[in-house]
Coordinates of C-alpha atoms in Angstrom, one line a residue:
M6 CA 93.8 86.2 94.7
S7 CA 93.6 89.7 96.1
V8 CA 95.4 90.9 99.2
R9 CA 92.7 91.7 101.8
V10 CA 93.6 94.8 103.8
L11 CA 92.2 96.4 106.9
V12 CA 92.9 100.2 107.3
A13 CA 92.9 101.9 110.7
D14 CA 93.4 105.7 111.1
D15 CA 91.5 108.1 113.4
Q16 CA 91.3 110.8 110.7
D17 CA 88.4 110.2 108.4
L18 CA 90.0 111.9 105.4
V19 CA 93.3 110.1 105.8
R20 CA 91.6 106.7 106.3
T21 CA 89.3 107.2 103.3
G22 CA 92.3 108.4 101.2
L23 CA 94.4 105.4 102.1
A24 CA 91.5 103.0 101.3
M25 CA 90.9 104.7 97.9
I26 CA 94.5 104.4 97.0
L27 CA 94.6 100.8 97.8
E28 CA 91.3 100.0 96.2
A29 CA 92.5 101.5 93.0
Q30 CA 95.3 99.0 92.8
P31 CA 94.9 95.6 91.1
G32 CA 95.2 92.7 93.5
I33 CA 94.3 94.6 96.6
E34 CA 90.9 94.7 98.4
V35 CA 90.1 96.9 101.4
V36 CA 87.8 94.7 103.6
G37 CA 87.4 97.0 106.5
Q38 CA 88.1 100.4 108.1
A39 CA 88.6 101.4 111.7
A40 CA 88.8 104.7 113.5
D41 CA 90.7 103.6 116.6
G42 CA 93.0 100.8 117.8
R43 CA 90.4 98.8 119.7
E44 CA 88.0 98.7 116.8
A45 CA 91.0 97.8 114.5
V46 CA 91.9 94.8 116.7
E47 CA 88.2 93.6 116.9
L48 CA 87.8 93.9 113.1
A49 CA 91.1 92.2 112.4
R50 CA 90.2 89.3 114.6
R51 CA 86.8 89.0 112.9
L52 CA 87.8 89.6 109.3
R53 CA 91.3 88.0 109.3
P54 CA 92.7 90.3 106.6
D55 CA 96.0 89.4 104.9
V56 CA 97.5 92.8 105.9
C57 CA 96.5 95.4 108.5
L58 CA 97.6 99.1 107.8
F59 CA 97.6 100.9 111.2
D60 CA 98.3 104.6 112.0
I61 CA 100.6 105.0 115.1
R62 CA 98.6 107.7 116.9
M63 CA 95.0 106.6 117.5
P64 CA 92.7 107.2 120.5
G65 CA 91.9 104.4 123.0
M66 CA 94.6 102.1 121.8
D67 CA 97.5 103.3 119.6
G68 CA 98.9 101.5 116.5
I69 CA 101.8 100.0 118.4
A70 CA 99.5 98.5 121.1
A71 CA 97.1 97.2 118.4
T72 CA 100.1 95.7 116.6
R73 CA 101.2 93.9 119.8
E74 CA 97.8 92.5 120.3
L75 CA 97.7 91.0 116.8
A76 CA 101.3 90.2 116.1
G77 CA 103.3 90.4 119.3
A78 CA 105.3 87.8 121.1
G79 CA 103.1 85.0 122.2
V80 CA 100.4 85.6 119.6
E81 CA 99.6 82.1 118.2
D82 CA 98.7 83.2 114.6
P83 CA 100.4 86.6 114.1
M84 CA 98.9 88.9 111.5
A85 CA 100.9 91.0 109.0
I86 CA 100.9 94.6 110.1
V87 CA 102.2 97.7 108.3
V88 CA 102.4 100.8 110.5
I89 CA 102.1 104.2 108.9
T90 CA 102.6 107.6 110.5
T91 CA 103.2 111.3 109.9
F92 CA 105.9 111.4 112.5
D93 CA 109.5 110.4 111.6
V94 CA 110.4 109.3 115.2
D95 CA 112.9 106.5 115.9
E96 CA 111.0 105.4 119.0
Y97 CA 107.9 104.9 116.9
V98 CA 109.8 102.8 114.4
Y99 CA 111.5 100.7 116.9
G100 CA 108.4 100.3 119.0
A101 CA 106.3 99.2 116.0
L102 CA 108.8 96.6 114.8
K103 CA 109.4 95.2 118.2
A104 CA 105.6 94.9 118.6
G105 CA 105.6 92.7 115.5
A106 CA 105.0 95.0 112.6
R107 CA 106.3 93.9 109.1
G108 CA 106.6 97.4 107.7
F109 CA 106.9 101.1 108.7
L110 CA 106.0 103.9 106.4
L111 CA 105.5 107.7 106.5
K112 CA 102.3 109.0 105.2
D113 CA 104.1 111.1 102.6
A114 CA 105.7 107.9 101.2
G115 CA 103.4 107.9 98.1
P116 CA 101.1 105.3 96.6
D117 CA 103.9 103.2 95.0
L118 CA 105.7 102.6 98.3
L119 CA 102.5 102.0 100.1
V120 CA 101.5 99.3 97.7
Q121 CA 104.9 97.7 97.8
A122 CA 104.7 97.6 101.6
I123 CA 101.3 95.9 101.5
H124 CA 102.5 93.2 99.1
A125 CA 105.8 92.7 101.0
A126 CA 103.9 92.2 104.2
A127 CA 101.5 89.8 102.6
N128 CA 104.5 87.8 101.3
G129 CA 106.2 87.6 104.7
D130 CA 108.8 90.3 103.8
A131 CA 109.4 93.7 105.5
L132 CA 109.5 97.1 104.0
I133 CA 110.8 100.2 105.9
A134 CA 110.6 103.7 104.5
P135 CA 114.0 104.3 102.8
R136 CA 114.7 107.7 104.4
I137 CA 114.6 106.2 107.9
T138 CA 116.4 102.9 107.3
A139 CA 119.9 104.2 108.1
R140 CA 118.8 105.6 111.5
L141 CA 116.8 102.5 112.1
L142 CA 119.9 100.3 111.9
S143 CA 121.6 102.5 114.5
A144 CA 118.5 102.4 116.7
F145 CA 118.4 98.7 116.6
A146 CA 122.1 98.5 117.5
D147 CA 121.9 100.9 120.4
A148 CA 118.5 100.7 122.0
P149 CA 118.1 98.6 125.2
T150 CA 115.8 95.8 124.5
G151 CA 115.1 94.6 128.0
R152 CA 115.8 91.0 127.1
T153 CA 118.7 88.7 126.2
P154 CA 118.8 87.6 122.5
V155 CA 118.1 84.0 121.8
Q156 CA 121.3 82.0 122.2
L157 CA 122.1 79.5 119.5
V158 CA 122.0 75.8 120.3
D159 CA 122.9 74.9 116.7
P160 CA 125.4 77.3 115.2
L161 CA 124.6 79.0 111.9
T162 CA 126.4 77.8 108.9
T163 CA 128.6 80.3 106.9
R164 CA 125.9 80.5 104.3
E165 CA 123.1 81.0 106.9
E166 CA 125.2 83.9 108.4
Q167 CA 125.4 85.5 104.9
V168 CA 121.7 85.2 104.4
L169 CA 121.0 86.5 107.9
I170 CA 123.1 89.6 107.4
A171 CA 121.7 90.2 103.9
T172 CA 118.1 89.9 105.2
A173 CA 118.9 92.2 108.2
T174 CA 120.2 94.9 105.9
G175 CA 117.1 94.9 103.8
R176 CA 117.9 92.7 100.9
T177 CA 115.0 90.9 99.3
N178 CA 115.1 87.1 98.6
A179 CA 115.7 87.8 94.9
E180 CA 118.6 90.2 95.6
I181 CA 120.1 87.7 98.1
A182 CA 119.9 84.9 95.5
T183 CA 121.7 87.1 92.9
D184 CA 124.3 88.4 95.4
L185 CA 125.2 84.9 96.7
H186 CA 124.8 83.1 93.3
I187 CA 122.2 80.7 94.7
S188 CA 118.6 79.9 93.7
L189 CA 115.6 81.6 95.2
S190 CA 114.4 78.3 96.7
T191 CA 117.8 77.9 98.4
V192 CA 117.5 81.3 99.9
K193 CA 114.1 80.4 101.3
T194 CA 115.5 77.1 102.7
H195 CA 118.3 79.0 104.5
L196 CA 115.9 81.6 105.9
T197 CA 113.6 78.9 107.2
S198 CA 116.6 77.3 108.9
V199 CA 117.8 80.6 110.4
M200 CA 114.3 81.4 111.7
G201 CA 114.2 78.0 113.4
K202 CA 117.6 78.3 115.0
I203 CA 117.1 81.9 116.4
G204 CA 113.3 81.6 117.2
A205 CA 112.3 84.3 114.7
R206 CA 108.9 84.4 113.0
N207 CA 109.6 86.8 110.2
R208 CA 112.2 89.0 108.5
V209 CA 111.9 91.8 111.0
E210 CA 112.6 89.5 113.9
I211 CA 115.6 88.2 112.0
A212 CA 116.9 91.7 111.7
I213 CA 116.3 92.5 115.3
W214 CA 118.3 89.4 116.4
A215 CA 121.1 90.3 114.0
Y216 CA 121.3 93.8 115.5
E217 CA 121.0 92.6 119.1
T218 CA 123.8 90.1 118.7
G219 CA 126.2 92.6 117.1
R220 CA 126.2 91.1 113.7
I221 CA 125.4 94.4 112.0
N222 CA 127.4 97.6 112.6
H223 CA 126.0 101.1 112.7
R224 CA 126.3 101.4 108.9
G225 CA 124.2 98.3 108.4
S226 CA 127.2 96.5 106.8
G227 CA 128.3 94.0 109.5
P228 CA 129.2 91.5 110.7
Q229 CA 131.1 93.0 113.7
N230 CA 132.1 89.7 115.1
G231 CA 133.3 87.9 112.0
G232 CA 130.1 86.0 111.5
K233 CA 130.8 83.5 114.2
S234 CA 128.0 81.9 116.1

Protein backbone atom coordinates (compact mmCIF):
# COMPACT_ATOMS: atom_id res chain seq x y z
CA MET A 1 0.00 0.00 0.00
CA SER A 2 1.09 3.56 -0.70
CA VAL A 3 2.06 5.97 2.07
CA ARG A 4 -0.58 8.73 2.01
CA VAL A 5 0.95 12.18 2.55
CA LEU A 6 -0.44 15.64 3.29
CA VAL A 7 1.85 18.57 2.35
CA ALA A 8 1.54 22.00 4.01
CA ASP A 9 3.60 25.05 2.99
CA ASP A 10 2.51 28.65 2.50
CA GLN A 11 4.67 29.11 -0.61
CA ASP A 12 2.83 27.78 -3.65
CA LEU A 13 5.98 26.88 -5.59
CA VAL A 14 7.57 25.06 -2.66
CA ARG A 15 4.37 23.18 -1.81
CA THR A 16 3.84 22.16 -5.44
CA GLY A 17 7.49 21.14 -5.77
CA LEU A 18 7.39 18.96 -2.67
CA ALA A 19 4.19 17.33 -3.86
CA MET A 20 5.71 16.64 -7.30
CA ILE A 21 8.82 15.08 -5.76
CA LEU A 22 6.75 12.81 -3.56
CA GLU A 23 4.23 11.87 -6.26
CA ALA A 24 7.12 10.78 -8.49
CA GLN A 25 8.18 8.18 -5.92
CA PRO A 26 6.78 4.65 -5.98
CA GLY A 27 4.77 3.88 -2.88
CA ILE A 28 3.90 7.49 -1.99
CA GLU A 29 0.62 9.29 -2.73
CA VAL A 30 -0.01 12.97 -1.96
CA VAL A 31 -3.63 13.10 -0.78
CA GLY A 32 -3.86 16.79 0.07
CA GLN A 33 -2.13 20.18 0.15
CA ALA A 34 -2.58 23.09 2.54
CA ALA A 35 -1.33 26.70 2.47
CA ASP A 36 -1.39 27.34 6.24
CA GLY A 37 -1.39 25.53 9.55
CA ARG A 38 -5.09 25.74 10.30
CA GLU A 39 -6.01 24.34 6.90
CA ALA A 40 -3.39 21.63 7.40
CA VAL A 41 -4.91 20.55 10.73
CA GLU A 42 -8.42 20.50 9.27
CA LEU A 43 -7.33 18.48 6.23
CA ALA A 44 -5.29 16.08 8.35
CA ARG A 45 -8.22 15.35 10.64
CA ARG A 46 -10.52 14.81 7.66
CA LEU A 47 -8.17 12.82 5.40
CA ARG A 48 -6.17 10.94 8.08
CA PRO A 49 -2.97 10.72 5.99
CA ASP A 50 -0.20 8.32 7.00
CA VAL A 51 2.31 11.19 7.19
CA CYS A 52 1.99 14.99 7.29
CA LEU A 53 4.83 17.13 5.87
CA PHE A 54 4.64 20.59 7.48
CA ASP A 55 6.65 23.76 6.93
CA ILE A 56 7.67 25.52 10.16
CA ARG A 57 6.73 29.08 9.20
CA MET A 58 3.14 29.38 8.03
CA PRO A 59 0.55 32.12 8.60
CA GLY A 60 -2.28 31.74 11.10
CA MET A 61 -0.85 28.64 12.75
CA ASP A 62 2.78 27.62 12.29
CA GLY A 63 4.06 24.10 11.72
CA ILE A 64 4.98 23.53 15.36
CA ALA A 65 1.51 24.53 16.60
CA ALA A 66 -0.11 22.38 13.90
CA THR A 67 2.10 19.46 14.91
CA ARG A 68 1.11 19.90 18.55
CA GLU A 69 -2.57 19.85 17.57
CA LEU A 70 -2.18 16.55 15.72
CA ALA A 71 0.59 14.75 17.61
CA GLY A 72 1.21 16.53 20.89
CA ALA A 73 0.86 15.26 24.43
CA GLY A 74 -2.71 14.24 25.15
CA VAL A 75 -3.64 13.59 21.52
CA GLU A 76 -5.47 10.28 21.55
CA ASP A 77 -4.45 9.05 18.10
CA PRO A 78 -1.28 11.04 17.20
CA MET A 79 -0.36 11.42 13.55
CA ALA A 80 3.07 11.04 12.00
CA ILE A 81 4.47 14.51 11.29
CA VAL A 82 7.68 15.46 9.47
CA VAL A 83 8.64 19.13 9.78
CA ILE A 84 10.61 20.81 7.01
CA THR A 85 12.14 24.29 7.01
CA THR A 86 14.64 26.60 5.32
CA PHE A 87 15.98 27.69 8.69
CA ASP A 88 18.64 25.69 10.52
CA VAL A 89 17.64 26.88 14.01
CA ASP A 90 17.95 24.74 17.13
CA GLU A 91 14.81 26.19 18.71
CA TYR A 92 12.77 25.08 15.69
CA VAL A 93 14.17 21.57 15.85
CA TYR A 94 13.62 21.16 19.56
CA GLY A 95 10.19 22.79 19.43
CA ALA A 96 9.04 20.58 16.57
CA LEU A 97 10.17 17.34 18.17
CA LYS A 98 8.76 18.29 21.57
CA ALA A 99 5.47 19.02 19.80
CA GLY A 100 5.41 15.44 18.54
CA ALA A 101 7.13 15.51 15.14
CA ARG A 102 8.77 12.28 13.94
CA GLY A 103 11.26 13.99 11.67
CA PHE A 104 12.95 17.29 10.93
CA LEU A 105 14.48 18.20 7.57
CA LEU A 106 15.90 21.24 5.84
CA LYS A 107 14.39 22.11 2.47
CA ASP A 108 17.75 21.64 0.75
CA ALA A 109 18.03 18.06 2.06
CA GLY A 110 17.21 16.62 -1.35
CA PRO A 111 14.60 14.17 -2.62
CA ASP A 112 16.29 11.03 -1.30
CA LEU A 113 16.38 12.21 2.31
CA LEU A 114 12.84 13.58 2.02
CA VAL A 115 11.54 10.21 0.86
CA GLN A 116 13.50 8.42 3.60
CA ALA A 117 11.95 10.70 6.21
CA ILE A 118 8.42 10.05 4.92
CA HIS A 119 8.90 6.28 5.00
CA ALA A 120 10.60 6.41 8.41
CA ALA A 121 7.71 8.40 9.89
CA ALA A 122 5.16 6.02 8.36
CA ASN A 123 7.01 3.11 9.99
CA GLY A 124 7.15 4.77 13.41
CA ASP A 125 10.81 5.75 13.15
CA ALA A 126 12.36 9.21 13.24
CA LEU A 127 14.76 10.86 10.80
CA ILE A 128 16.58 14.09 11.56
CA ALA A 129 18.66 15.98 8.98
CA PRO A 130 22.24 14.68 9.48
CA ARG A 131 23.93 18.08 9.55
CA ILE A 132 21.94 19.19 12.61
CA THR A 133 21.96 15.93 14.56
CA ALA A 134 25.08 16.70 16.62
CA ARG A 135 23.75 20.08 17.75
CA LEU A 136 20.36 18.53 18.39
CA LEU A 137 21.88 16.09 20.86
CA SER A 138 23.40 18.98 22.77
CA ALA A 139 20.16 20.97 22.61
CA PHE A 140 18.20 18.09 24.10
CA ALA A 141 20.77 17.70 26.86
CA ASP A 142 20.83 21.38 27.80
CA ALA A 143 17.42 22.88 27.04
CA PRO A 144 15.04 23.41 29.97
CA THR A 145 11.97 21.28 29.38
CA GLY A 146 9.60 22.70 31.97
CA ARG A 147 8.72 19.25 33.23
CA THR A 148 10.19 16.39 35.22
CA PRO A 149 11.05 13.29 33.17
CA VAL A 150 8.95 10.19 33.85
CA GLN A 151 10.37 8.31 36.82
CA LEU A 152 10.72 4.57 36.37
CA VAL A 153 8.52 2.27 38.42
CA ASP A 154 10.01 -0.83 36.81
CA PRO A 155 13.76 -0.45 36.16
CA LEU A 156 15.04 -0.96 32.63
CA THR A 157 17.00 -4.14 32.07
CA THR A 158 20.58 -3.94 30.83
CA ARG A 159 19.46 -4.85 27.32
CA GLU A 160 16.64 -2.29 27.41
CA GLU A 161 19.17 0.38 28.42
CA GLN A 162 21.33 -0.60 25.44
CA VAL A 163 18.38 -0.43 23.05
CA LEU A 164 17.26 2.88 24.57
CA ILE A 165 20.65 4.51 24.07
CA ALA A 166 21.06 3.14 20.56
CA THR A 167 17.62 4.45 19.63
CA ALA A 168 18.30 7.84 21.18
CA THR A 169 21.51 8.23 19.19
CA GLY A 170 19.72 7.59 15.91
CA ARG A 171 20.31 3.89 15.23
CA THR A 172 17.64 2.08 13.24
CA ASN A 173 16.10 -1.18 14.43
CA ALA A 174 18.18 -3.11 11.88
CA GLU A 175 21.39 -1.41 13.01
CA ILE A 176 20.57 -2.08 16.67
CA ALA A 177 19.94 -5.75 15.88
CA THR A 178 23.33 -6.01 14.17
CA ASP A 179 25.19 -4.07 16.88
CA LEU A 180 23.71 -6.11 19.75
CA HIS A 181 23.67 -9.45 17.89
CA ILE A 182 19.94 -9.94 18.45
CA SER A 183 17.00 -10.43 16.09
CA LEU A 184 14.91 -7.59 14.67
CA SER A 185 11.84 -8.91 16.49
CA THR A 186 13.78 -8.88 19.77
CA VAL A 187 14.73 -5.23 19.20
CA LYS A 188 11.05 -4.39 18.63
CA THR A 189 10.07 -6.28 21.80
CA HIS A 190 12.62 -4.32 23.85
CA LEU A 191 11.48 -1.02 22.30
CA THR A 192 7.87 -1.77 23.17
CA SER A 193 8.87 -2.55 26.75
CA VAL A 194 10.98 0.63 27.01
CA MET A 195 8.13 2.78 25.69
CA GLY A 196 5.74 1.25 28.20
CA LYS A 197 8.08 1.84 31.13
CA ILE A 198 8.94 5.47 30.30
CA GLY A 199 5.57 6.49 28.84
CA ALA A 200 6.89 7.24 25.34
CA ARG A 201 4.78 6.95 22.20
CA ASN A 202 7.55 6.92 19.59
CA ARG A 203 11.31 6.98 19.01
CA VAL A 204 11.58 10.75 19.35
CA GLU A 205 10.01 10.64 22.81
CA ILE A 206 12.41 7.81 23.72
CA ALA A 207 15.30 10.06 22.67
CA ILE A 208 13.96 13.05 24.59
CA TRP A 209 13.62 10.97 27.76
CA ALA A 210 17.15 9.62 27.35
CA TYR A 211 18.56 13.15 27.02
CA GLU A 212 16.46 14.52 29.87
CA THR A 213 17.60 11.78 32.25
CA GLY A 214 21.28 12.24 31.39
CA ARG A 215 21.71 8.90 29.66
CA ILE A 216 23.26 10.58 26.61
CA ASN A 217 26.22 12.92 26.81
CA HIS A 218 26.82 15.94 24.58
CA ARG A 219 28.57 13.79 21.99
CA GLY A 220 25.55 11.52 21.73
CA SER A 221 27.54 8.59 23.08
CA GLY A 222 26.30 8.13 26.68
CA PRO A 223 25.31 6.87 29.09
CA GLN A 224 26.58 9.38 31.63
CA ASN A 225 25.18 7.55 34.61
CA GLY A 226 26.43 4.06 33.85
CA GLY A 227 23.06 2.97 32.49
CA LYS A 228 21.48 2.62 35.92
CA SER A 229 17.75 3.13 36.25
